[in-house]
Coordinates of C-alpha atoms and ligand atoms in Angstrom, one line a residue:
Chain A
M1309 CA 29.9 -12.3 -1.1
E1310 CA 28.6 -9.2 0.8
T1311 CA 30.1 -8.6 4.2
L1312 CA 28.0 -7.7 7.1
E1313 CA 29.8 -4.4 7.3
R1314 CA 28.9 -3.5 3.8
I1315 CA 25.3 -4.5 4.1
I1316 CA 24.9 -2.4 7.3
T1317 CA 26.8 0.6 6.0
E1318 CA 24.8 0.7 2.8
H1319 CA 21.4 0.2 4.4
P1320 CA 19.3 3.4 4.5
F1321 CA 18.5 2.9 8.1
F1322 CA 22.1 3.4 9.0
A1323 CA 22.8 6.1 6.4
G1324 CA 24.9 9.0 7.8
L1325 CA 25.8 7.1 11.0
D1326 CA 29.2 7.9 12.4
C1327 CA 31.8 5.3 11.4
G1328 CA 32.5 4.4 15.0
F1329 CA 28.8 3.7 15.6
T1330 CA 28.5 1.7 12.4
N1331 CA 31.4 -0.5 13.6
L1332 CA 29.6 -1.0 16.9
M1333 CA 26.5 -2.1 15.0
V1334 CA 28.5 -4.6 13.0
S1335 CA 30.0 -6.0 16.2
C1336 CA 26.4 -6.7 17.4
A1337 CA 25.2 -8.2 14.1
A1338 CA 24.9 -11.8 12.8
N1339 CA 23.4 -13.5 9.7
V1340 CA 20.2 -15.4 10.5
R1341 CA 17.8 -17.6 8.6
F1342 CA 14.2 -18.6 9.2
K1343 CA 12.3 -21.3 7.4
A1344 CA 8.9 -20.5 5.9
G1345 CA 6.3 -20.8 8.7
A1346 CA 8.8 -20.3 11.6
Y1347 CA 8.1 -17.8 14.3
I1348 CA 10.8 -15.1 14.5
L1349 CA 9.2 -13.3 17.5
K1350 CA 6.5 -14.3 19.9
E1351 CA 4.3 -11.9 21.9
G1352 CA 5.3 -11.7 25.5
D1353 CA 8.8 -13.1 24.9
P1354 CA 11.8 -11.0 26.0
A1355 CA 12.8 -8.6 23.2
N1356 CA 16.5 -8.7 22.8
T1357 CA 17.1 -8.6 19.0
F1358 CA 15.9 -6.7 16.0
Y1359 CA 16.2 -7.7 12.4
L1360 CA 17.1 -6.2 9.1
I1361 CA 15.3 -8.3 6.5
R1362 CA 17.4 -9.2 3.5
E1363 CA 15.2 -11.7 1.7
G1364 CA 11.6 -13.1 2.1
K1365 CA 8.5 -11.8 3.7
V1366 CA 7.6 -11.6 7.4
A1367 CA 4.0 -11.3 8.7
V1368 CA 3.4 -9.4 11.9
E1369 CA 0.4 -11.0 13.6
V1370 CA -1.9 -10.5 16.6
L1371 CA -3.5 -13.4 18.3
A1372 CA -7.0 -12.8 19.5
P1373 CA -8.8 -15.5 21.6
Q1374 CA -11.1 -17.7 19.6
H1375 CA -9.8 -16.2 16.4
K1376 CA -7.3 -17.2 13.8
P1377 CA -4.2 -15.0 14.0
I1378 CA -4.7 -11.7 12.2
I1379 CA -1.9 -10.3 10.0
I1380 CA -1.7 -6.6 10.6
S1381 CA 1.2 -5.9 8.3
T1382 CA 4.0 -7.6 6.3
L1383 CA 7.6 -6.6 6.0
S1384 CA 10.0 -7.4 3.3
M1385 CA 13.5 -6.9 1.9
G1386 CA 15.2 -3.8 3.4
E1387 CA 12.8 -3.3 6.3
I1388 CA 13.4 -3.4 10.0
L1389 CA 11.5 -5.8 12.2
G1390 CA 11.1 -5.1 15.9
W1391 CA 11.6 -2.1 18.2
S1392 CA 10.4 -3.5 21.6
W1393 CA 14.0 -4.2 22.5
L1394 CA 14.5 -0.5 22.8
L1395 CA 11.8 0.4 25.3
P1396 CA 10.8 -1.1 28.6
P1397 CA 9.4 -3.7 29.4
F1398 CA 11.6 -5.1 26.5
Q1399 CA 8.9 -7.6 25.5
W1400 CA 7.5 -8.4 22.1
K1401 CA 4.0 -7.0 21.6
F1402 CA 3.2 -9.1 18.4
H1403 CA 4.1 -12.4 16.8
A1404 CA 6.2 -12.3 13.6
R1405 CA 6.2 -15.3 11.3
A1406 CA 8.3 -16.0 8.2
V1407 CA 5.9 -16.2 5.3
D1408 CA 8.6 -17.7 3.1
D1409 CA 12.2 -18.5 3.7
V1410 CA 13.7 -15.4 5.3
R1411 CA 17.3 -14.2 5.4
A1412 CA 18.0 -11.4 7.8
I1413 CA 20.6 -9.7 9.9
G1414 CA 19.9 -10.0 13.6
L1415 CA 21.2 -7.2 15.8
D1416 CA 21.8 -7.8 19.4
G1417 CA 19.4 -5.3 21.0
K1418 CA 20.5 -6.1 24.6
C1419 CA 24.1 -5.3 23.8
L1420 CA 23.0 -2.2 21.9
R1421 CA 20.7 -1.0 24.7
T1422 CA 23.7 -1.0 27.1
K1423 CA 25.8 0.9 24.6
C1424 CA 23.1 3.4 24.1
E1425 CA 22.8 4.0 27.8
E1426 CA 26.6 4.5 28.0
N1427 CA 26.8 6.7 25.0
H1428 CA 23.8 9.1 24.6
D1429 CA 25.0 10.3 21.2
L1430 CA 24.6 6.8 19.9
G1431 CA 21.3 6.4 21.9
Y1432 CA 19.9 9.6 20.2
E1433 CA 20.9 8.4 16.7
V1434 CA 19.3 5.0 17.3
L1435 CA 16.1 6.5 18.8
K1436 CA 15.8 9.1 15.9
R1437 CA 16.0 6.3 13.3
F1438 CA 13.5 4.1 15.1
A1439 CA 11.1 7.1 15.7
Q1440 CA 11.0 7.6 11.9
I1441 CA 10.0 4.0 11.3
M1442 CA 7.4 4.2 14.1
E1443 CA 6.0 7.3 12.5
Q1444 CA 5.7 5.7 9.1
R1445 CA 4.1 2.6 10.5
L1446 CA 1.7 4.7 12.7
E1447 CA 0.6 6.6 9.6
A1448 CA 0.1 3.4 7.6
T1449 CA -1.9 1.9 10.5
R1450 CA -4.1 5.0 10.7
L1451 CA -4.9 4.8 7.0
Q1452 CA -5.6 1.0 7.4
L1453 CA -8.0 1.8 10.2
L1454 CA -9.9 4.2 8.1
D1455 CA -11.1 1.2 6.0
V1456 CA -11.1 3.4 2.9
Y1457 CA -12.4 0.8 0.5
A1458 CA -15.6 0.1 2.5
V1459 CA -18.9 1.5 1.2
K1460 CA -19.7 4.4 3.5
Chain B
M1324 CA -31.2 5.6 -43.0
M1325 CA -27.5 6.2 -42.8
I1326 CA -27.9 9.9 -42.0
M1327 CA -30.3 9.0 -39.1
A1328 CA -27.8 6.5 -37.7
T1329 CA -25.0 9.2 -37.7
A1330 CA -27.4 11.7 -36.1
I1331 CA -28.2 9.2 -33.3
T1332 CA -24.6 8.4 -32.5
T1333 CA -23.6 12.0 -32.3
D1334 CA -26.3 13.2 -30.0
P1335 CA -24.7 13.0 -26.5
M1336 CA -28.0 13.1 -24.7
L1337 CA -29.5 10.2 -26.5
P1338 CA -28.8 6.7 -25.0
Q1339 CA -27.8 4.1 -27.6
P1340 CA -29.3 0.6 -27.2
Y1341 CA -26.9 -2.0 -26.0
S1342 CA -27.5 -5.4 -24.5
V1343 CA -25.7 -7.4 -21.9
R1344 CA -23.6 -10.1 -23.5
E1345 CA -21.7 -11.4 -20.4
V1346 CA -21.7 -10.9 -16.6
A1347 CA -18.7 -12.1 -14.6
K1348 CA -18.4 -12.0 -10.8
E1349 CA -15.2 -10.3 -9.7
T1350 CA -15.8 -10.2 -5.9
P1351 CA -18.8 -10.7 -3.7
D1352 CA -20.2 -7.2 -4.6
T1353 CA -18.5 -6.4 -7.9
F1354 CA -19.3 -7.6 -11.4
T1355 CA -17.9 -7.0 -14.9
L1356 CA -20.5 -6.6 -17.6
R1357 CA -19.9 -6.8 -21.4
L1358 CA -22.4 -4.8 -23.4
D1359 CA -22.7 -5.2 -27.1
P1360 CA -24.3 -2.6 -29.4
E1361 CA -27.7 -3.6 -30.7
N1362 CA -27.2 -1.2 -33.6
A1363 CA -24.5 -2.5 -35.9
V1364 CA -23.3 1.0 -36.9
N1365 CA -22.3 1.8 -33.4
R1366 CA -18.6 1.2 -33.0
S1367 CA -17.6 1.4 -29.4
M1368 CA -14.5 3.6 -29.5
F1369 CA -13.2 5.2 -26.3
Q1370 CA -10.0 6.4 -24.7
P1371 CA -8.7 4.9 -21.4
G1372 CA -10.1 6.8 -18.4
E1373 CA -13.4 7.8 -20.2
F1374 CA -16.8 7.0 -18.8
S1375 CA -20.3 6.3 -20.0
M1376 CA -23.7 7.2 -18.7
L1377 CA -25.6 3.9 -18.4
W1378 CA -29.4 4.3 -18.5
L1379 CA -31.5 1.6 -16.8
F1380 CA -35.2 1.7 -17.7
G1381 CA -37.3 2.5 -14.6
V1382 CA -34.2 3.1 -12.4
G1383 CA -32.2 6.0 -13.8
E1384 CA -28.8 6.8 -15.2
L1385 CA -25.4 6.5 -13.6
P1386 CA -21.8 7.2 -14.6
I1387 CA -19.5 4.2 -14.9
S1388 CA -15.9 4.1 -16.2
I1389 CA -15.1 1.9 -19.2
S1390 CA -12.9 -0.9 -17.9
G1391 CA -12.4 -2.9 -21.1
D1392 CA -9.8 -3.1 -23.9
P1393 CA -9.9 0.1 -26.0
S1394 CA -8.7 -1.9 -29.1
L1395 CA -11.9 -4.0 -29.1
H1396 CA -14.5 -1.8 -30.8
D1397 CA -17.4 -4.3 -30.8
R1398 CA -18.2 -4.0 -27.1
L1399 CA -18.1 -1.8 -24.0
V1400 CA -17.0 -3.4 -20.7
Y1401 CA -17.8 -2.0 -17.2
T1402 CA -16.8 -3.2 -13.8
V1403 CA -19.5 -2.2 -11.3
R1404 CA -19.6 -2.4 -7.5
S1405 CA -23.1 -2.7 -6.1
V1406 CA -23.4 0.0 -3.5
G1407 CA -27.0 1.2 -4.0
Q1408 CA -30.2 1.0 -6.0
A1409 CA -28.8 1.8 -9.5
T1410 CA -25.6 -0.2 -9.3
H1411 CA -27.6 -3.1 -7.7
S1412 CA -30.0 -3.1 -10.6
L1413 CA -27.1 -2.9 -13.1
V1414 CA -25.2 -5.9 -11.8
N1415 CA -28.4 -7.9 -11.7
R1416 CA -29.0 -7.5 -15.4
G1417 CA -29.1 -10.8 -17.2
V1418 CA -27.6 -11.8 -20.6
G1419 CA -29.8 -10.2 -23.3
D1420 CA -31.2 -7.4 -21.1
G1421 CA -31.0 -3.9 -22.5
V1422 CA -29.0 -1.0 -21.2
G1423 CA -28.9 2.5 -22.8
V1424 CA -25.4 3.9 -23.2
R1425 CA -24.4 7.6 -23.6
G1426 CA -20.9 8.7 -24.2
P1427 CA -18.0 8.1 -23.9
F1428 CA -17.4 11.2 -21.9
G1429 CA -14.6 13.1 -20.2
A1430 CA -10.9 13.6 -20.4
G1431 CA -9.1 10.3 -19.9
W1432 CA -5.6 9.3 -18.9
P1433 CA -2.8 11.3 -20.7
L1434 CA -1.2 8.6 -22.8
E1435 CA 0.8 11.2 -24.8
A1436 CA 2.4 12.6 -21.6
A1437 CA 3.3 9.0 -20.7
R1438 CA 5.0 8.1 -24.0
G1439 CA 8.7 7.2 -23.5
R1440 CA 8.3 7.3 -19.7
D1441 CA 7.8 4.9 -16.9
V1442 CA 4.1 4.5 -16.1
I1443 CA 3.2 4.1 -12.4
V1444 CA -0.3 3.0 -11.9
V1445 CA -1.6 3.3 -8.3
A1446 CA -5.1 1.9 -7.7
G1447 CA -7.3 1.2 -4.7
G1448 CA -10.3 -1.0 -4.7
I1449 CA -12.7 -0.5 -7.6
G1450 CA -10.2 2.2 -8.8
L1451 CA -8.4 -0.4 -10.8
A1452 CA -11.4 -0.6 -13.2
P1453 CA -10.8 2.8 -14.9
L1454 CA -7.1 2.1 -15.1
R1455 CA -7.4 -1.3 -16.8
P1456 CA -7.8 0.2 -20.3
L1457 CA -4.6 2.2 -19.8
I1458 CA -2.8 -1.0 -18.7
Y1459 CA -4.0 -2.8 -21.8
Q1460 CA -2.9 0.1 -24.0
V1461 CA 0.6 0.2 -22.4
L1462 CA 1.1 -3.5 -22.7
Q1463 CA -0.1 -3.5 -26.3
N1464 CA 2.4 -0.8 -27.2
R1465 CA 5.2 -1.9 -25.0
K1466 CA 8.0 -0.2 -26.8
D1467 CA 6.3 3.2 -26.6
Y1468 CA 6.7 3.3 -22.8
G1469 CA 9.3 2.6 -20.1
R1470 CA 8.6 0.4 -17.1
L1471 CA 5.1 -0.3 -16.1
V1472 CA 4.6 -0.4 -12.3
I1473 CA 1.2 -1.4 -11.0
L1474 CA 0.6 -0.8 -7.2
Y1475 CA -2.8 -2.1 -6.1
G1476 CA -4.4 -2.1 -2.7
G1477 CA -7.7 -3.7 -1.7
R1478 CA -9.6 -4.4 1.5
S1479 CA -9.0 -8.1 1.6
P1480 CA -7.9 -10.8 -0.8
R1481 CA -11.5 -11.6 -1.8
D1482 CA -12.1 -7.9 -2.7
L1483 CA -9.3 -7.8 -5.3
L1484 CA -10.3 -7.3 -8.9
Y1485 CA -8.9 -9.1 -11.9
R1486 CA -6.7 -11.4 -9.9
K1487 CA -5.8 -13.7 -12.9
E1488 CA -5.0 -10.7 -15.1
L1489 CA -2.8 -9.2 -12.4
A1490 CA -0.7 -12.4 -12.4
T1491 CA -0.6 -12.3 -16.2
W1492 CA 0.5 -8.6 -16.4
A1493 CA 3.3 -9.4 -13.9
R1494 CA 4.8 -11.8 -16.4
N1495 CA 5.4 -9.0 -19.0
R1496 CA 8.8 -7.7 -19.5
E1497 CA 9.6 -4.4 -17.7
T1498 CA 6.4 -4.8 -15.7
Q1499 CA 6.1 -4.9 -11.9
V1500 CA 2.9 -5.7 -10.2
L1501 CA 2.6 -5.3 -6.4
V1502 CA -0.6 -6.0 -4.5
T1503 CA -1.5 -5.4 -0.9
V1504 CA -4.5 -5.8 1.3
D1505 CA -5.6 -4.1 4.5
Y1506 CA -6.7 -7.4 6.1
G1507 CA -5.1 -10.7 5.0
G1508 CA -6.0 -14.1 6.2
L1509 CA -3.3 -16.7 6.9
S1510 CA -3.6 -18.2 3.5
W1511 CA -2.7 -14.9 1.8
R1512 CA 1.0 -14.8 1.0
G1513 CA 1.1 -11.3 -0.4
H1514 CA 1.6 -8.0 1.3
V1515 CA -0.5 -6.7 4.1
G1516 CA -0.7 -2.9 4.6
V1517 CA -1.9 0.2 2.8
V1518 CA -1.0 0.8 -0.8
T1519 CA 1.5 3.5 0.1
T1520 CA 3.7 0.9 1.8
L1521 CA 4.3 -0.7 -1.6
F1522 CA 6.4 2.2 -2.9
K1523 CA 9.5 1.1 -1.2
Y1524 CA 9.6 -2.1 -3.3
S1525 CA 8.9 -0.4 -6.6
R1526 CA 12.3 1.0 -7.5
L1527 CA 10.8 4.2 -9.0
Q1528 CA 12.8 6.6 -11.2
P1529 CA 10.9 9.7 -10.3
T1530 CA 12.2 12.0 -13.0
R1531 CA 11.3 9.7 -15.8
S1532 CA 7.9 8.6 -14.4
V1533 CA 4.4 9.6 -14.7
A1534 CA 1.8 8.4 -12.2
M1535 CA -1.9 7.6 -12.7
V1536 CA -3.9 7.2 -9.6
C1537 CA -7.5 6.1 -8.9
G1538 CA -9.2 5.1 -5.7
P1539 CA -11.1 6.5 -2.7
E1540 CA -10.2 10.2 -2.4
I1541 CA -8.6 9.8 1.0
M1542 CA -6.3 7.1 -0.4
M1543 CA -5.4 9.4 -3.3
R1544 CA -4.4 12.1 -0.9
F1545 CA -1.9 9.8 0.9
V1546 CA -0.7 8.4 -2.4
T1547 CA 0.0 11.9 -3.9
R1548 CA 1.9 12.8 -0.8
E1549 CA 4.0 9.6 -1.1
L1550 CA 4.6 10.2 -4.8
E1551 CA 5.9 13.7 -4.0
T1552 CA 8.1 12.2 -1.3
Q1553 CA 9.4 9.8 -3.9
G1554 CA 10.4 12.8 -6.0
L1555 CA 7.7 12.9 -8.7
S1556 CA 6.7 16.4 -9.8
R1557 CA 3.1 17.4 -9.3
D1558 CA 2.8 17.9 -13.0
D1559 CA 3.5 14.2 -13.5
I1560 CA 0.7 12.9 -11.3
Y1561 CA -2.8 12.4 -12.6
L1562 CA -5.9 11.5 -10.6
S1563 CA -9.4 10.3 -11.6
M1564 CA -12.2 12.0 -9.6
E1565 CA -15.8 11.1 -9.0
R1566 CA -18.8 13.3 -8.3
N1567 CA -22.6 12.8 -8.9
M1568 CA -23.5 13.4 -12.5
K1569 CA -26.6 14.1 -14.5
C1570 CA -25.9 15.5 -18.0
A1571 CA -22.3 14.5 -18.3
V1572 CA -21.7 17.1 -21.0
G1573 CA -21.1 20.3 -18.9
F1574 CA -24.7 21.7 -18.9
C1575 CA -26.2 21.0 -15.5
G1576 CA -23.4 21.8 -13.0
H1577 CA -24.1 18.7 -11.0
C1578 CA -20.6 17.5 -11.0
Q1579 CA -18.9 20.9 -10.2
Y1580 CA -15.7 20.5 -8.3
G1581 CA -14.3 24.0 -7.5
P1582 CA -13.9 25.7 -10.9
H1583 CA -14.0 22.4 -12.8
F1584 CA -16.8 20.2 -14.1
I1585 CA -15.7 16.6 -13.6
C1586 CA -17.7 15.3 -16.5
K1587 CA -16.0 17.4 -19.2
D1588 CA -12.7 18.8 -17.6
G1589 CA -12.1 15.4 -15.9
P1590 CA -12.6 12.8 -14.6
V1591 CA -8.8 12.7 -15.0
F1592 CA -7.0 15.8 -13.7
R1593 CA -3.4 16.7 -13.3
Y1594 CA -2.7 16.8 -9.5
E1595 CA -1.5 20.3 -9.7
Q1596 CA -4.9 21.4 -11.1
I1597 CA -6.9 20.1 -8.1
R1598 CA -4.4 19.9 -5.3
N1599 CA -6.0 22.6 -3.2
L1600 CA -9.5 21.1 -3.7
L1601 CA -8.4 17.6 -2.6
E1602 CA -7.6 18.9 0.8
K1603 CA -10.9 20.6 1.4
Y1604 CA -13.9 18.9 3.0
E1605 CA -17.4 18.8 1.4
L1606 CA -16.5 19.8 -2.1
Ligands
FAD2627 C1 -16.9 9.4 -13.6 C2 -17.4 8.3 -12.7 C3 -17.0 7.0 -12.9 C4 -17.4 6.0 -12.2 N1 -17.0 4.7 -12.4 C5 -17.5 3.7 -11.7 C6 -17.1 2.4 -12.0 O1 -16.3 2.1 -13.0 N2 -17.6 1.4 -11.3 C7 -18.4 1.6 -10.2 O2 -18.8 0.7 -9.6 N3 -18.8 2.9 -9.9 C8 -18.3 3.9 -10.6 N4 -18.7 5.2 -10.3 C9 -19.6 5.4 -9.1 C10 -21.1 5.1 -9.5 O3 -21.5 6.0 -10.4 C11 -21.9 5.2 -8.2 O4 -21.5 4.1 -7.4 C12 -23.4 5.0 -8.5 O5 -23.8 6.1 -9.2 C13 -24.1 4.9 -7.2 O6 -25.5 4.8 -7.5 P1 -26.4 3.8 -6.6 O7 -27.8 4.2 -6.9 O8 -26.1 2.4 -6.9 O9 -26.0 4.1 -5.1 P2 -26.5 5.3 -4.2 O10 -27.9 5.0 -3.7 O11 -26.4 6.6 -4.9 O12 -25.5 5.2 -3.0 C14 -25.5 4.1 -2.2 C15 -24.5 4.2 -1.1 O13 -23.2 4.0 -1.8 C16 -22.3 5.1 -1.5 N5 -21.6 5.3 -2.8 C17 -22.1 5.9 -3.9 N6 -21.1 6.0 -4.8 C18 -20.0 5.4 -4.3 C19 -18.7 5.2 -4.7 N7 -18.3 5.6 -5.9 N8 -17.8 4.5 -3.9 C20 -18.2 4.1 -2.6 N9 -19.4 4.4 -2.2 C21 -20.3 5.0 -2.9 C22 -23.2 6.2 -1.2 O14 -22.6 7.2 -0.3 C23 -24.4 5.6 -0.5 O15 -24.1 5.4 0.9 C24 -18.3 6.2 -11.1 C25 -18.7 7.6 -10.8 C26 -18.2 8.6 -11.6 C27 -18.7 10.0 -11.3
FES2628 S1 -22.8 16.3 -15.0 FE1 -23.8 18.1 -15.8 S2 -22.2 19.5 -15.8 FE2 -21.2 17.7 -15.3

């Protein structure tokens, strides 16, 4: 069976992270499971955790009044879910729902936040990694907004 | 009699008589038409990626890629999205109606370059149509190629082409099919996001892969960038381009794209050949 330590060390998101920092991540991590259909995050709730998805698919959704929820993206194995824990006001901006049974590693963002404030080297490493994910998702969202398949 | 028939089939400017045998609805605005030759001597041979000029009496002529199985020589199959007058008229043809066919024309997908290698097919929207003959060819000659990876993006689940076939292809050995949509309803259980987001699930081996890409130009720009990030060489990436056409044989200059004529030098180009043009506006 894979240990939490191995999964975290081998995950691309943590690649190149100082051994001490990795141990710190491991100390903030726990295995979690969500049944298909369960909500993992809800808009407006305090954002205190982020997830490294190990199995299954997660739909990131926006609720608009008088509309069914709109899925804006899906995340699957190997991807990171959630960054609102890192930036004030530490509240989720979207819903995230397990499309099928999901296994993930939950990382305690609240604990990590405190550690990042205390140790800015760690804080910089974490921010750098999340900035990269944000950049990739921003680019994907821009392309999505272009609606390239529509007849112009 | 025989001589006349040969002369007819070799004149690229003369449409050959075909008639509609079947029309199948793929999506609300896209239809697949099977055309059979009215003249028994016409055998419908083509290479994956080639296109025909379809002539509609009283409407005009339009270029459409052949989307059928290249091993079936008794028919030509086209998948057409109704976007304007000519395509609308084409998809509204009934069984038995006549269509004139010129071609096949152009340089298709480089099957020889793909031999022995993993084939990465990246399609967006109607762009899956010109790639379908290539997919048939790879699946029918499975041992000649490595893995087949099909990454397909569409606007929404109801805009996806060939949904049943996509599921069938995915059951083949060494074949991975990943589909994503820009807007998914709650009943959609697949991926949501642009086609480039699928690369991370595709386990590419860049040095042994060749990529074939077809879709809206802006999508192809993002896809080529992602393929390069994944480690594919520009020489191993091929794109199919579209421009308005008239003669389809390199005479009229209508389809000029930089120094190239899309009708005869393309529609399939090596990325390296057209990279600088792809980034320019209004070409
Ligand atoms: C080599 C080649 C292969 C092609 N293969 C196919 C194919 O397999 N299936 C298919 O459906 N079409 C294909 N096309 C495109 C097709 O030829 C055009 O859609 C058609 O000529 C448009 O004619 P129209 O009179 O219906 O529309 P028009 O009146 O000319 O255009 C109507 C509207 O549709 C837009 N439009 C035109 N073409 C496209 C397009 N390709 N994509 C999005 N919007 C467009 C125009 O900007 C305009 O706003 C191909 C084109 C080329 C050059
Ligand atoms: S369409 Fe006439 S040169 Fe290409």
